[in-house]
XYZ file of C-alpha atoms in Angstrom:
767
model
C 17.702 -54.330 23.353
C 20.119 -51.936 24.447
C 21.783 -48.953 22.904
C 25.190 -50.991 23.149
C 23.756 -54.121 21.984
C 22.121 -52.002 18.835
C 25.323 -50.856 18.161
C 26.687 -54.245 16.613
C 30.374 -55.572 16.737
C 33.010 -54.528 18.913
C 31.111 -52.071 21.163
C 33.975 -49.383 22.485
C 35.545 -50.075 19.027
C 38.724 -47.751 18.291
C 38.166 -46.691 14.715
C 40.777 -44.924 12.516
C 39.526 -43.070 9.487
C 42.094 -42.074 6.916
C 40.949 -38.875 4.605
C 38.799 -36.271 5.902
C 36.500 -35.898 2.749
C 32.951 -36.182 2.604
C 32.826 -39.822 2.782
C 35.377 -40.164 5.644
C 33.748 -37.581 8.158
C 30.365 -38.901 7.489
C 31.342 -42.236 8.172
C 33.135 -41.040 11.416
C 29.834 -39.086 12.527
C 27.671 -42.075 11.831
C 29.800 -44.661 13.667
C 30.213 -42.400 16.778
C 26.325 -41.580 16.613
C 25.727 -45.402 16.796
C 27.865 -45.896 19.714
C 29.052 -43.050 21.442
C 31.681 -45.131 23.300
C 33.500 -45.638 20.281
C 36.958 -43.810 19.899
C 37.104 -42.456 16.347
C 39.972 -40.494 14.998
C 40.027 -38.978 11.356
C 43.340 -38.121 10.074
C 43.363 -35.351 7.107
C 46.348 -34.086 5.605
C 44.885 -30.536 4.812
C 43.590 -27.634 6.593
C 39.858 -27.652 7.330
C 39.087 -25.218 4.597
C 41.227 -26.796 1.998
C 39.103 -28.634 -0.727
C 39.425 -29.443 -4.452
C 36.256 -28.628 -6.724
C 33.410 -26.429 -5.789
C 30.033 -27.866 -5.741
C 28.689 -31.097 -4.657
C 25.276 -32.711 -6.198
C 23.265 -35.201 -4.322
C 20.238 -37.132 -5.375
C 16.970 -37.329 -3.511
C 17.641 -41.326 -2.523
C 21.060 -40.061 -0.858
C 19.493 -37.299 0.796
C 16.838 -39.756 2.101
C 19.292 -41.993 3.515
C 21.027 -39.142 5.358
C 17.727 -38.065 6.660
C 16.881 -41.562 8.012
C 20.392 -42.082 9.776
C 21.385 -38.311 10.780
C 18.448 -35.637 10.928
C 20.968 -33.101 12.314
C 23.029 -33.381 8.971
C 20.010 -33.655 6.969
C 18.545 -30.190 8.375
C 21.971 -28.502 8.032
C 22.287 -29.616 4.383
C 18.747 -28.678 3.316
C 19.544 -24.999 4.846
C 21.963 -24.545 2.117
C 21.233 -26.524 -0.686
C 20.425 -24.660 -4.033
C 17.707 -26.803 -6.102
C 16.677 -26.582 -9.782
C 14.907 -28.871 -12.316
C 16.050 -27.875 -15.489
C 18.584 -29.200 -17.849
C 20.044 -26.715 -20.776
C 21.611 -28.110 -23.776
C 23.538 -25.518 -26.343
C 24.656 -27.003 -29.334
C 24.899 -24.953 -32.756
C 22.954 -22.045 -31.796
C 20.104 -24.245 -30.402
C 19.463 -23.877 -26.932
C 17.011 -26.620 -25.626
C 15.467 -27.131 -22.132
C 14.380 -30.306 -20.596
C 12.667 -29.851 -17.207
C 11.484 -32.001 -14.142
C 14.795 -33.657 -13.381
C 15.183 -32.426 -9.699
C 18.809 -31.392 -8.481
C 20.347 -30.308 -5.205
C 23.760 -29.183 -4.664
C 25.958 -27.121 -2.167
C 29.552 -26.162 -1.866
C 32.047 -28.613 -1.181
C 33.405 -26.354 1.375
C 29.967 -25.734 2.983
C 29.563 -29.384 2.921
C 32.875 -30.212 4.983
C 31.817 -27.484 7.580
C 28.684 -29.175 8.251
C 30.309 -32.521 8.555
C 33.168 -30.981 10.924
C 30.769 -29.397 13.019
C 28.590 -32.833 13.220
C 31.978 -34.591 14.056
C 32.992 -32.273 16.778
C 29.620 -32.427 18.558
C 29.608 -36.383 18.585
C 33.096 -36.366 19.863
C 35.094 -37.586 16.948
C 38.657 -36.389 16.932
C 39.640 -34.787 13.633
C 43.519 -34.249 13.062
C 44.033 -31.701 10.496
C 47.241 -30.882 8.773
C 48.524 -34.534 9.586
C 49.514 -37.351 7.634
C 48.000 -40.741 8.855
C 50.348 -43.247 10.212
C 51.475 -46.251 7.803
C 48.832 -48.543 7.435
C 50.293 -51.520 8.902
C 50.531 -49.571 12.009
C 47.005 -48.506 11.987
C 45.663 -51.927 11.337
C 47.664 -53.018 14.498
C 46.526 -50.419 16.671
C 42.666 -49.982 15.712
C 39.610 -52.328 15.695
C 38.727 -50.997 12.418
C 40.616 -48.863 9.562
C 38.465 -46.925 6.982
C 40.666 -45.769 4.353
C 38.548 -42.785 2.738
C 42.043 -41.288 1.297
C 40.768 -40.778 -2.254
C 41.575 -41.709 -5.722
C 45.506 -41.841 -5.096
C 45.012 -43.876 -1.853
C 48.372 -44.811 -0.081
C 46.189 -47.402 1.740
C 45.046 -49.204 -1.357
C 48.491 -49.106 -2.763
C 50.154 -50.590 0.324
C 47.848 -53.702 -0.010
C 47.514 -53.627 -3.688
C 48.111 -57.236 -3.723
C 44.900 -58.001 -1.772
C 42.698 -55.098 -3.147
C 43.933 -56.050 -6.715
C 42.981 -52.445 -8.179
C 42.378 -51.705 -12.073
C 43.093 -47.873 -12.820
C 42.226 -46.756 -16.176
C 42.956 -43.529 -17.665
C 40.469 -42.037 -20.049
C 41.015 -39.758 -23.252
C 39.667 -36.468 -22.075
C 41.456 -33.556 -19.928
C 39.264 -31.458 -17.593
C 39.488 -28.752 -15.271
C 37.345 -27.862 -12.336
C 36.375 -24.127 -12.082
C 33.709 -21.618 -10.848
C 31.793 -18.726 -11.515
C 30.482 -16.057 -9.383
C 27.074 -16.258 -10.224
C 24.077 -18.783 -10.033
C 22.995 -20.371 -13.427
C 19.382 -21.186 -13.453
C 19.781 -24.614 -14.943
C 22.445 -27.556 -15.224
C 24.051 -26.568 -18.418
C 25.690 -28.604 -21.160
C 27.410 -26.669 -23.866
C 29.327 -27.500 -26.843
C 31.880 -25.495 -28.526
C 33.411 -26.222 -31.896
C 36.697 -24.792 -32.062
C 39.560 -24.910 -35.024
C 41.208 -27.091 -32.716
C 38.432 -29.617 -32.151
C 35.344 -30.064 -29.885
C 35.151 -28.614 -26.131
C 32.110 -29.096 -23.665
C 30.960 -27.347 -20.805
C 29.351 -29.080 -17.599
C 28.181 -26.185 -15.293
C 25.561 -26.203 -12.368
C 24.639 -23.918 -9.538
C 25.649 -24.856 -5.970
C 25.075 -21.566 -4.190
C 22.665 -18.436 -4.605
C 25.859 -16.645 -5.930
C 27.929 -19.506 -7.300
C 28.244 -22.275 -10.091
C 30.589 -25.165 -10.734
C 32.028 -24.919 -14.298
C 33.833 -27.781 -15.639
C 35.647 -27.586 -18.983
C 36.588 -30.922 -20.702
C 38.008 -32.050 -24.149
C 40.164 -34.603 -25.685
C 43.841 -34.900 -25.042
C 44.584 -34.135 -28.581
C 42.260 -30.981 -28.624
C 43.608 -29.612 -25.500
C 47.056 -30.168 -26.898
C 46.268 -28.553 -30.077
C 44.678 -25.630 -28.613
C 47.730 -25.005 -26.520
C 46.537 -25.367 -23.228
C 49.470 -27.658 -22.293
C 51.628 -24.494 -22.531
C 49.263 -22.162 -20.451
C 49.375 -21.623 -16.597
C 46.379 -21.793 -14.482
C 45.656 -18.024 -14.888
C 45.950 -18.252 -18.534
C 43.816 -21.557 -18.802
C 41.099 -20.143 -16.735
C 41.046 -16.931 -19.003
C 40.987 -18.752 -22.331
C 38.167 -21.174 -20.840
C 35.867 -18.164 -19.836
C 36.532 -16.858 -23.492
C 35.498 -19.731 -25.182
C 32.218 -20.119 -23.290
C 31.501 -16.318 -22.736
C 28.057 -16.726 -23.683
C 27.228 -19.296 -21.040
C 29.283 -17.367 -18.556
C 27.386 -14.224 -19.479
C 30.836 -12.521 -20.164
C 31.891 -12.796 -16.690
C 35.222 -14.459 -15.548
C 35.916 -17.815 -14.074
C 37.988 -18.507 -10.838
C 40.056 -21.434 -9.961
C 40.971 -23.129 -6.827
C 44.428 -24.371 -7.388
C 42.857 -26.027 -10.426
C 44.819 -28.096 -13.023
C 44.108 -30.013 -15.990
C 43.559 -33.633 -15.372
C 42.659 -36.989 -16.679
C 39.693 -38.820 -15.066
C 40.804 -42.239 -13.993
C 38.180 -45.058 -13.241
C 39.290 -47.242 -10.122
C 38.084 -50.588 -9.743
C 38.927 -52.866 -6.979
C 38.528 -56.663 -6.752
C 38.355 -56.436 -3.010
C 37.418 -53.768 -0.719
C 38.696 -55.031 2.625
C 41.741 -56.342 3.994
C 41.842 -57.699 7.617
C 40.218 -54.807 9.599
C 40.880 -52.268 6.741
C 38.165 -51.514 4.558
C 38.191 -48.863 1.522
C 35.443 -46.270 0.993
C 34.672 -43.575 -1.448
C 37.406 -42.800 -4.371
C 39.930 -45.229 -2.502
C 37.444 -48.101 -3.542
C 35.882 -46.979 -6.864
C 35.343 -43.552 -9.105
C 32.779 -42.804 -11.349
C 32.792 -39.936 -14.123
C 31.356 -36.735 -12.611
C 29.204 -36.506 -16.031
C 26.587 -38.758 -14.064
C 26.677 -37.227 -10.679
C 29.009 -36.598 -7.864
C 31.603 -38.997 -6.350
C 30.466 -37.637 -3.053
C 27.245 -39.265 -3.508
C 28.906 -42.636 -3.721
C 31.078 -41.990 -0.918
C 28.294 -40.999 1.295
C 26.123 -44.055 0.406
C 29.330 -46.074 1.128
C 29.384 -44.602 4.770
C 26.029 -45.236 5.275
C 26.215 -48.814 4.260
C 29.383 -49.474 6.264
C 27.606 -47.895 9.265
C 24.483 -49.931 8.920
C 26.443 -53.357 8.284
C 28.585 -52.825 11.577
C 25.273 -52.277 13.416
C 23.856 -55.484 11.895
C 26.631 -58.016 12.073
C 28.115 -59.561 14.694
C 31.677 -58.901 14.263
C 34.020 -56.673 12.075
C 34.871 -59.485 9.557
C 31.184 -60.368 8.837
C 30.365 -56.455 8.942
C 33.014 -55.903 6.131
C 31.963 -58.748 4.039
C 28.426 -57.702 4.521
C 29.454 -54.075 3.376
C 31.252 -55.270 0.295
C 28.542 -57.400 -0.675
C 25.785 -54.786 -0.618
C 27.997 -51.853 -2.378
C 29.918 -53.561 -4.927
C 27.063 -54.477 -7.165
C 25.436 -51.095 -6.752
C 28.777 -49.532 -7.624
C 29.295 -51.586 -10.452
C 26.041 -50.514 -11.868
C 26.752 -46.881 -11.480
C 30.339 -47.401 -13.039
C 28.853 -48.885 -15.807
C 26.431 -46.118 -16.410
C 29.551 -43.511 -15.905
C 31.639 -45.314 -18.241
C 28.859 -44.945 -21.138
C 28.526 -41.295 -20.292
C 32.156 -40.957 -20.161
C 32.639 -42.625 -23.632
C 29.532 -40.429 -24.920
C 31.637 -37.151 -24.304
C 34.787 -38.643 -25.463
C 33.031 -39.684 -28.933
C 31.151 -36.248 -28.807
C 32.386 -35.092 -32.016
C 30.799 -38.070 -33.745
C 27.409 -37.050 -32.539
C 27.465 -33.286 -33.653
C 25.643 -33.621 -36.868
C 22.435 -35.149 -35.324
C 19.257 -33.229 -35.753
C 19.377 -30.616 -32.657
C 16.656 -32.487 -30.663
C 17.927 -35.620 -31.224
C 21.008 -34.665 -30.258
C 19.896 -33.309 -27.083
C 18.067 -36.617 -26.329
C 21.014 -38.510 -27.072
C 22.999 -36.525 -24.677
C 20.279 -37.066 -21.812
C 20.037 -40.547 -22.412
C 23.855 -41.181 -22.892
C 24.522 -43.319 -19.713
C 21.201 -45.538 -20.460
C 19.771 -44.797 -16.962
C 17.498 -42.005 -18.062
C 15.303 -43.402 -20.681
C 12.552 -42.191 -23.127
C 9.776 -43.212 -20.327
C 11.826 -40.998 -17.689
C 12.128 -38.123 -19.713
C 8.216 -38.401 -20.987
C 7.454 -38.280 -17.425
C 9.644 -35.473 -16.358
C 9.039 -33.341 -19.524
C 6.334 -34.502 -21.951
C 6.744 -31.516 -23.856
C 10.165 -32.013 -24.597
C 9.997 -35.572 -25.569
C 7.030 -34.984 -27.823
C 9.141 -32.561 -29.830
C 11.972 -35.264 -30.073
C 9.549 -37.502 -31.317
C 8.177 -35.318 -34.000
C 11.631 -34.370 -35.411
C 12.293 -38.372 -35.601
C 9.078 -38.512 -37.652
C 7.178 -40.395 -35.042
C 3.337 -40.099 -36.066
C 1.424 -38.491 -33.196
C 0.682 -40.889 -30.453
C 2.968 -43.463 -31.747
C 6.155 -44.564 -29.471
C 9.358 -44.697 -31.409
C 9.556 -48.772 -31.403
C 5.966 -48.742 -33.470
C 7.401 -46.719 -36.242
C 7.961 -48.648 -39.410
C 11.420 -49.332 -40.954
C 12.422 -50.214 -44.594
C 15.012 -52.664 -45.639
C 15.277 -53.117 -49.394
C 11.968 -54.096 -50.459
C 10.827 -55.129 -47.143
C 8.922 -52.783 -44.636
C 8.898 -53.947 -41.068
C 5.861 -52.488 -39.352
C 7.926 -51.962 -36.077
C 11.311 -52.131 -34.524
C 11.124 -54.945 -32.742
C 13.107 -58.442 -33.660
C 12.719 -61.811 -32.074
C 16.411 -62.359 -31.727
C 17.760 -65.834 -33.209
C 17.488 -68.311 -30.337
C 18.850 -71.802 -30.523
C 16.090 -74.260 -29.430
C 18.122 -77.678 -30.137
C 14.929 -79.421 -31.079
C 14.958 -80.657 -34.414
C 15.462 -84.324 -35.390
C 17.967 -84.717 -38.180
C 18.027 -81.188 -39.139
C 14.092 -81.038 -39.579
C 12.347 -78.547 -37.828
C 9.076 -80.048 -36.306
C 6.021 -79.009 -34.503
C 7.828 -77.270 -31.665
C 9.450 -74.702 -34.187
C 5.885 -74.149 -35.765
C 4.449 -73.374 -32.391
C 7.581 -71.448 -31.043
C 8.059 -69.258 -34.151
C 4.353 -69.109 -34.684
C 3.417 -67.857 -31.345
C 5.932 -65.011 -31.479
C 4.915 -64.001 -35.007
C 1.456 -63.727 -33.434
C 2.866 -61.736 -30.629
C 3.182 -58.539 -32.761
C 7.225 -58.165 -33.525
C 7.954 -56.856 -36.734
C 10.656 -59.401 -37.604
C 10.869 -62.849 -36.226
C 14.208 -64.667 -36.696
C 14.966 -68.284 -36.661
C 17.726 -70.098 -34.780
C 21.121 -70.415 -36.418
C 19.989 -72.559 -39.340
C 22.939 -74.898 -40.484
C 24.137 -75.334 -43.824
C 25.301 -78.934 -43.643
C 25.143 -81.940 -41.319
C 28.644 -81.393 -40.426
C 28.009 -77.648 -39.749
C 25.586 -78.243 -36.752
C 26.317 -77.215 -33.399
C 24.323 -80.301 -31.685
C 22.243 -83.074 -33.205
C 19.168 -80.986 -32.236
C 20.229 -78.353 -34.565
C 17.918 -77.343 -37.451
C 19.432 -77.346 -40.957
C 18.422 -76.335 -44.738
C 20.545 -78.909 -46.328
C 17.779 -81.194 -47.583
C 14.576 -80.952 -49.323
C 12.799 -82.310 -46.424
C 14.011 -79.716 -44.134
C 12.976 -77.010 -46.763
C 9.180 -78.373 -46.815
C 9.381 -78.108 -43.043
C 10.566 -74.803 -42.930
C 7.895 -73.892 -45.451
C 5.279 -74.912 -42.982
C 6.648 -72.306 -40.659
C 6.778 -69.313 -43.191
C 3.170 -70.144 -44.663
C 1.769 -69.974 -41.050
C 3.158 -66.591 -40.486
C 2.449 -64.958 -43.614
C -1.199 -66.384 -43.520
C -1.897 -66.196 -39.818
C 0.323 -63.208 -38.717
C 0.123 -61.124 -41.765
C 2.473 -58.155 -41.497
C 5.006 -60.090 -39.492
C 8.192 -60.866 -41.348
C 10.279 -63.978 -40.714
C 13.889 -64.045 -41.418
C 16.109 -67.008 -41.478
C 19.792 -67.017 -40.066
C 22.140 -69.146 -42.049
C 25.438 -70.440 -40.489
C 27.822 -73.158 -39.689
C 29.254 -74.159 -36.242
C 32.906 -74.534 -37.509
C 35.012 -75.701 -34.205
C 32.271 -75.153 -31.806
C 30.073 -77.951 -33.735
C 29.441 -81.655 -32.419
C 28.399 -80.749 -28.806
C 25.883 -81.544 -26.293
C 22.580 -80.006 -26.388
C 22.621 -76.757 -24.222
C 20.865 -78.489 -21.287
C 23.032 -81.599 -21.297
C 26.146 -79.675 -21.058
C 26.630 -76.305 -23.424
C 29.743 -76.720 -25.746
C 30.686 -79.964 -24.078
C 31.521 -82.891 -26.614
C 28.932 -85.445 -27.501
C 29.792 -88.659 -25.219
C 29.227 -90.630 -28.370
C 28.427 -90.091 -32.172
C 30.875 -87.171 -32.643
C 31.515 -85.997 -36.221
C 34.512 -84.226 -37.160
C 34.700 -80.286 -36.903
C 36.578 -78.035 -39.318
C 37.693 -74.304 -38.968
C 39.879 -71.482 -40.156
C 42.754 -73.001 -37.897
C 43.412 -76.014 -36.014
C 42.488 -74.725 -32.618
C 40.163 -76.344 -29.970
C 37.598 -73.865 -28.483
C 38.461 -74.948 -25.217
C 40.136 -77.883 -23.118
C 38.744 -81.247 -24.057
C 37.086 -79.875 -27.175
C 37.786 -81.595 -30.473
C 40.757 -79.934 -32.361
C 39.110 -78.947 -35.616
C 40.964 -79.561 -39.032
C 42.071 -76.411 -40.878
C 39.840 -76.127 -44.004
C 41.581 -76.256 -47.649
C 40.854 -74.303 -50.480
C 38.786 -77.027 -51.910
C 36.983 -77.568 -48.649
C 36.341 -73.675 -48.499
C 34.691 -73.934 -51.955
C 32.334 -76.678 -50.822
C 31.243 -74.903 -47.654
C 30.459 -71.560 -49.879
C 28.248 -73.755 -52.155
C 26.616 -75.321 -49.126
C 25.703 -71.816 -48.017
C 24.434 -71.050 -51.451
C 22.240 -73.925 -51.802
C 20.825 -73.374 -48.301
C 20.140 -69.694 -49.202
C 18.473 -70.984 -52.549
C 16.254 -73.318 -50.416
C 15.432 -70.173 -47.831
C 14.279 -68.116 -50.757
C 11.936 -70.906 -52.149
C 10.174 -71.719 -49.095
C 9.656 -67.849 -48.541
C 11.841 -66.373 -45.940
C 11.555 -62.530 -46.042
C 14.955 -61.898 -44.768
C 18.317 -63.732 -44.622
C 20.920 -63.201 -42.161
C 24.627 -64.621 -42.401
C 25.902 -65.802 -38.958
C 29.389 -64.028 -38.805
C 29.435 -64.126 -34.984
C 29.927 -66.042 -31.725
C 32.926 -68.016 -32.626
C 31.089 -70.172 -35.346
C 32.816 -70.721 -38.752
C 32.573 -67.429 -40.637
C 33.477 -65.730 -37.238
C 36.516 -68.012 -36.812
C 37.876 -66.502 -39.928
C 37.364 -62.771 -38.807
C 39.094 -63.094 -35.329
C 42.797 -62.992 -34.935
C 42.348 -65.250 -32.012
C 40.832 -67.962 -34.061
C 42.502 -67.356 -37.636
C 46.205 -68.211 -37.489
C 46.438 -68.940 -41.198
C 49.365 -67.664 -43.261
C 47.803 -68.401 -46.781
C 45.454 -65.707 -48.432
C 42.484 -66.257 -45.984
C 44.632 -65.293 -42.824
C 46.599 -62.529 -41.311
C 45.570 -58.955 -42.032
C 42.083 -58.040 -41.479
C 41.619 -57.855 -44.930
C 42.438 -61.332 -45.667
C 40.528 -62.676 -42.678
C 37.606 -61.071 -44.494
C 38.112 -62.669 -47.479
C 36.266 -65.905 -46.786
C 33.183 -64.460 -45.082
C 32.969 -62.123 -47.857
C 33.202 -64.806 -50.467
C 30.276 -66.512 -48.785
C 28.103 -63.396 -48.531
C 28.658 -62.694 -52.411
C 27.655 -66.164 -53.213
C 24.561 -66.070 -51.065
C 23.374 -62.632 -52.323
C 23.614 -63.767 -55.692
C 20.988 -66.428 -55.222
C 19.111 -64.699 -52.617
C 16.007 -62.489 -54.370
C 17.256 -58.787 -55.074
C 14.153 -57.376 -53.481
C 14.763 -59.234 -49.989
C 17.188 -57.752 -47.532
C 20.418 -59.473 -46.220
C 21.833 -58.771 -42.793
C 24.956 -59.877 -41.178
C 25.676 -60.880 -37.583
C 29.013 -59.849 -36.286
C 30.815 -59.833 -32.904
C 32.073 -56.421 -32.407
C 34.486 -57.531 -29.634
C 35.914 -60.894 -28.322
C 36.024 -59.660 -24.875
C 39.737 -60.752 -24.825
C 43.074 -59.482 -25.032
C 44.350 -59.790 -28.687
C 40.881 -60.171 -30.283
C 38.837 -58.186 -32.494
C 38.783 -54.594 -31.708
C 35.797 -52.121 -31.903
C 37.803 -50.319 -34.569
C 38.232 -53.563 -36.341
C 34.432 -54.293 -36.124
C 33.873 -51.108 -37.734
C 35.803 -52.175 -40.799
C 34.369 -55.559 -40.816
C 30.924 -53.790 -40.810
C 32.129 -51.526 -43.743
C 33.129 -54.610 -45.556
C 29.839 -56.300 -45.659
C 27.874 -52.964 -46.377
C 30.003 -52.421 -49.471
C 29.306 -55.765 -50.471
C 25.423 -55.223 -50.185
C 24.763 -55.958 -46.499
C 21.639 -54.180 -45.628
C 21.944 -53.834 -42.175
C 24.415 -55.271 -39.583
C 23.154 -57.227 -36.449
C 26.043 -56.045 -33.949
C 26.525 -58.553 -31.078
C 29.908 -59.443 -28.873
C 31.684 -62.497 -27.811
C 31.504 -66.147 -27.658
C 34.473 -66.291 -29.668
C 37.073 -67.595 -27.124
C 36.112 -69.632 -24.056
C 38.261 -67.226 -21.662
C 36.386 -64.126 -22.826
C 35.715 -61.762 -19.941
C 32.547 -59.731 -20.991
C 31.526 -56.469 -19.374
C 27.605 -57.428 -18.845
C 25.199 -54.834 -17.970
C 21.792 -53.368 -19.356
C 22.023 -52.867 -23.027
C 25.765 -53.392 -22.800
C 26.416 -54.081 -26.334
C 24.517 -51.433 -27.977
C 27.532 -48.892 -27.851
C 29.299 -51.250 -30.537
C 25.875 -51.019 -32.636
C 25.816 -47.212 -32.174
C 29.546 -47.109 -33.219
C 28.962 -48.944 -36.626
C 25.702 -47.096 -37.093
C 27.756 -43.747 -36.948
C 30.800 -44.533 -38.393
C 29.704 -46.833 -41.335
C 26.152 -45.095 -41.819
C 24.513 -48.477 -42.218
C 21.434 -49.604 -40.277
C 22.012 -51.657 -37.331
C 20.180 -54.199 -35.175
C 21.200 -53.783 -31.474
C 21.130 -56.949 -29.163
C 22.194 -57.673 -25.543
C 20.327 -57.234 -22.268
C 17.640 -54.867 -23.937
C 14.532 -56.206 -21.690
C 12.165 -53.366 -21.606
C 10.048 -51.303 -24.272
C 11.313 -48.115 -22.653
C 14.837 -49.478 -23.728
C 13.635 -49.821 -27.285
C 12.171 -46.737 -27.492
C 15.017 -44.851 -26.063
C 17.678 -46.794 -28.357
C 15.284 -45.890 -31.376
C 14.537 -42.200 -30.575
C 18.207 -41.477 -29.553
C 19.679 -42.850 -33.029
C 21.703 -45.479 -31.439
C 19.929 -48.443 -33.283
C 17.234 -48.820 -36.140
C 15.917 -52.284 -34.993
C 16.402 -53.741 -31.459
C 16.576 -57.697 -31.022
C 15.242 -59.356 -27.772
C 15.528 -63.085 -26.888
C 14.928 -64.043 -23.226
C 11.980 -61.396 -23.046
C 10.287 -63.203 -25.903
C 10.896 -66.669 -24.134
C 9.274 -65.013 -20.870
C 6.428 -63.478 -22.857
C 5.715 -64.500 -26.428
C 3.290 -61.612 -26.579
C 5.816 -59.068 -25.528
C 5.442 -56.418 -28.365
C 1.631 -56.624 -28.185
C 1.870 -56.346 -24.258
C 4.395 -53.369 -25.000
C 1.734 -51.534 -27.038
C -1.024 -52.322 -24.318
C 1.036 -51.029 -21.646
C 1.611 -47.611 -23.667
C -1.963 -47.521 -24.735
C -1.014 -47.723 -28.454
C -3.345 -49.416 -30.819
C -1.911 -48.456 -34.223
C -0.803 -50.341 -37.216
C 2.821 -50.632 -35.688
C 0.954 -53.438 -33.450
C -2.147 -54.842 -34.421
C -3.817 -57.622 -32.450
C -4.572 -60.673 -34.537
C -8.493 -60.977 -34.792
C -8.808 -63.951 -32.409
C -6.917 -62.303 -29.908
C -8.522 -58.825 -29.759
C -10.622 -59.735 -26.587
C -7.184 -60.084 -24.781
C -6.142 -56.526 -25.962
C -6.796 -55.282 -22.379
C -4.910 -56.235 -19.308
C -7.268 -58.398 -17.212
C -8.321 -57.270 -13.782
C -6.223 -58.801 -10.847
C -8.812 -58.183 -8.004
C -11.770 -56.242 -7.244
C -11.757 -52.556 -7.696
C -15.265 -51.498 -7.685
C -15.603 -51.271 -3.548
C -16.558 -47.958 -2.329
C -13.847 -45.839 -1.164
C -13.901 -44.607 2.393
C -15.592 -41.292 2.865
C -15.342 -40.283 6.487
C -12.866 -41.045 9.269
C -14.512 -41.031 12.643
C -12.871 -40.637 15.968
C -14.587 -42.958 18.515
């Protein structure tokens, strides 16, 4: 293969790069290096030495890509990098250090110099102090246009109807400054003032300089008077507030201004031969790393795709397909980190080590396991402060709800199995729930058990509205209590509401039955989706009947030996339908304000609690957001949780969505846990976290950070009924939080997968 053939589409491409920041410059250098025949021009409105900000942090992963793609740039960067391992966290006179993190940084101006030199050496033309031509003109005159023109991209604005950007402004103001000395760690410091909370993010980027970012909520910024200060006065005020961190030294600025971070998301990244790169395509909050890192990775991917694909359209499609999922994941982590700092005032009263752990794991990318590998001493100190016995992972600490003590923090989440006959659970349920009880979880939950035949979701849903059903459930609870002692079993009671009379999940989820439909009822006569039945609006008399059905089912559940009862007020089923303004349009005493929408669910809760044994706990599952405009807000979710807690709920099981068919969830790792954390923090009630929690490391992290008290996992327990026992084995834990059933003890060690006793080579001889 010739060098020209290896260069990919459009040898002799004419390339225009709009924006001379690190992403645009590096893209230009790579594209020219891959094919020297390409004519590449960069337009940069500023002078060569004009730049915003001070230091740039790059990860080892990004540096590895640079080293492979362009060793010349990599070697130049390495000569100037400042490296360090520690993160310092200073809060309320507690100074804590966590080590082993590994950072590399250099000055942004020096980075630009290195890239300028590389571009000049390769023959890239850079036009400084020059506005780029109109995007339409560039697209007509060049084969490829790389729009790296930043967060305020004119190219993106010109083709907004194609790129369809969403730009979200957030609630904090920040200013980018520098100090003329090198910190010896990445430093987070919290300042509590009469006006509110400020935070400092600072790190070294040269032997004699550090980046310093000061951030605070908008209302704190205004109350503290920063709105009235000029640049010099703002810089001096920040230096005074964080004088200890700065060792009494001043701060300096670089045309620095207070600004609000904006998250940029584009539905598409390319239009014809024009492609977005870096901040023009996406932004991620500075608290999880540098936007420069993402821009450089974009450039690497774009250059690779142009080398691999037969033409420019194919290359741009491949680039977008490769980068969008990676960036989306980064943006989810950045959003979690950003929101943590926005709500920092609510974290301040955590014990000092838990506060530090919570901060370090705020994005959910850094976990308990990561920190244990990086700094075992720090992690063990956090565990001791949280009350974990020596050698006990957080997930295997006990937890008490009313008169029930769970031996660990793992819950088998309620999962509808659609395998009952006329509401009667059979052998399948015995084996399904029994296997998971033997698998070591602290609490095993049934699927939603329906309180009436009309309250079923499908013909295969289980019930507790007949004596025959109750006796079948007794068979399950007896097995769990006798064969899996120490495991608790809970029942979730619910009524399908407008989502009833549908097919089994695998025959068409939420689709009406082809025949044999029964009438459905709801708070308001609104079908779930087009083609669904229109439910009848329940009258007061019918509400009384349904409340009594819940009470009767709860009485049966107590008689057959369930240890815990959960009231299902989530996912658009009947009680959830009363809570959401999208599904409750009533004008009587059960609709309108949140207080009125809560009325019927609370009446049901009180009736159930009155017959449920006083020593046994009750929980409530809620949807903390409908993921739809006009639906339940996170603030309302807090009030819903508070109302149930006041009525005696022992814990809130915080889920989200499934209330309306046109929802738009923001899926991602542990994506529902921020809602649980907020309920726990503001209501001060135990919470169960759910939603894409898939690893025991996630569970340990959430528990130790104080974001949740229990973690419910569904699909992992379908994949592995013994998930909890295997988590214990993987962590070499053999304590009371995860005892193996006696017949299974020989299997408590992972079996070997191949021969491991072969002698290792001792000598290598050259023949």
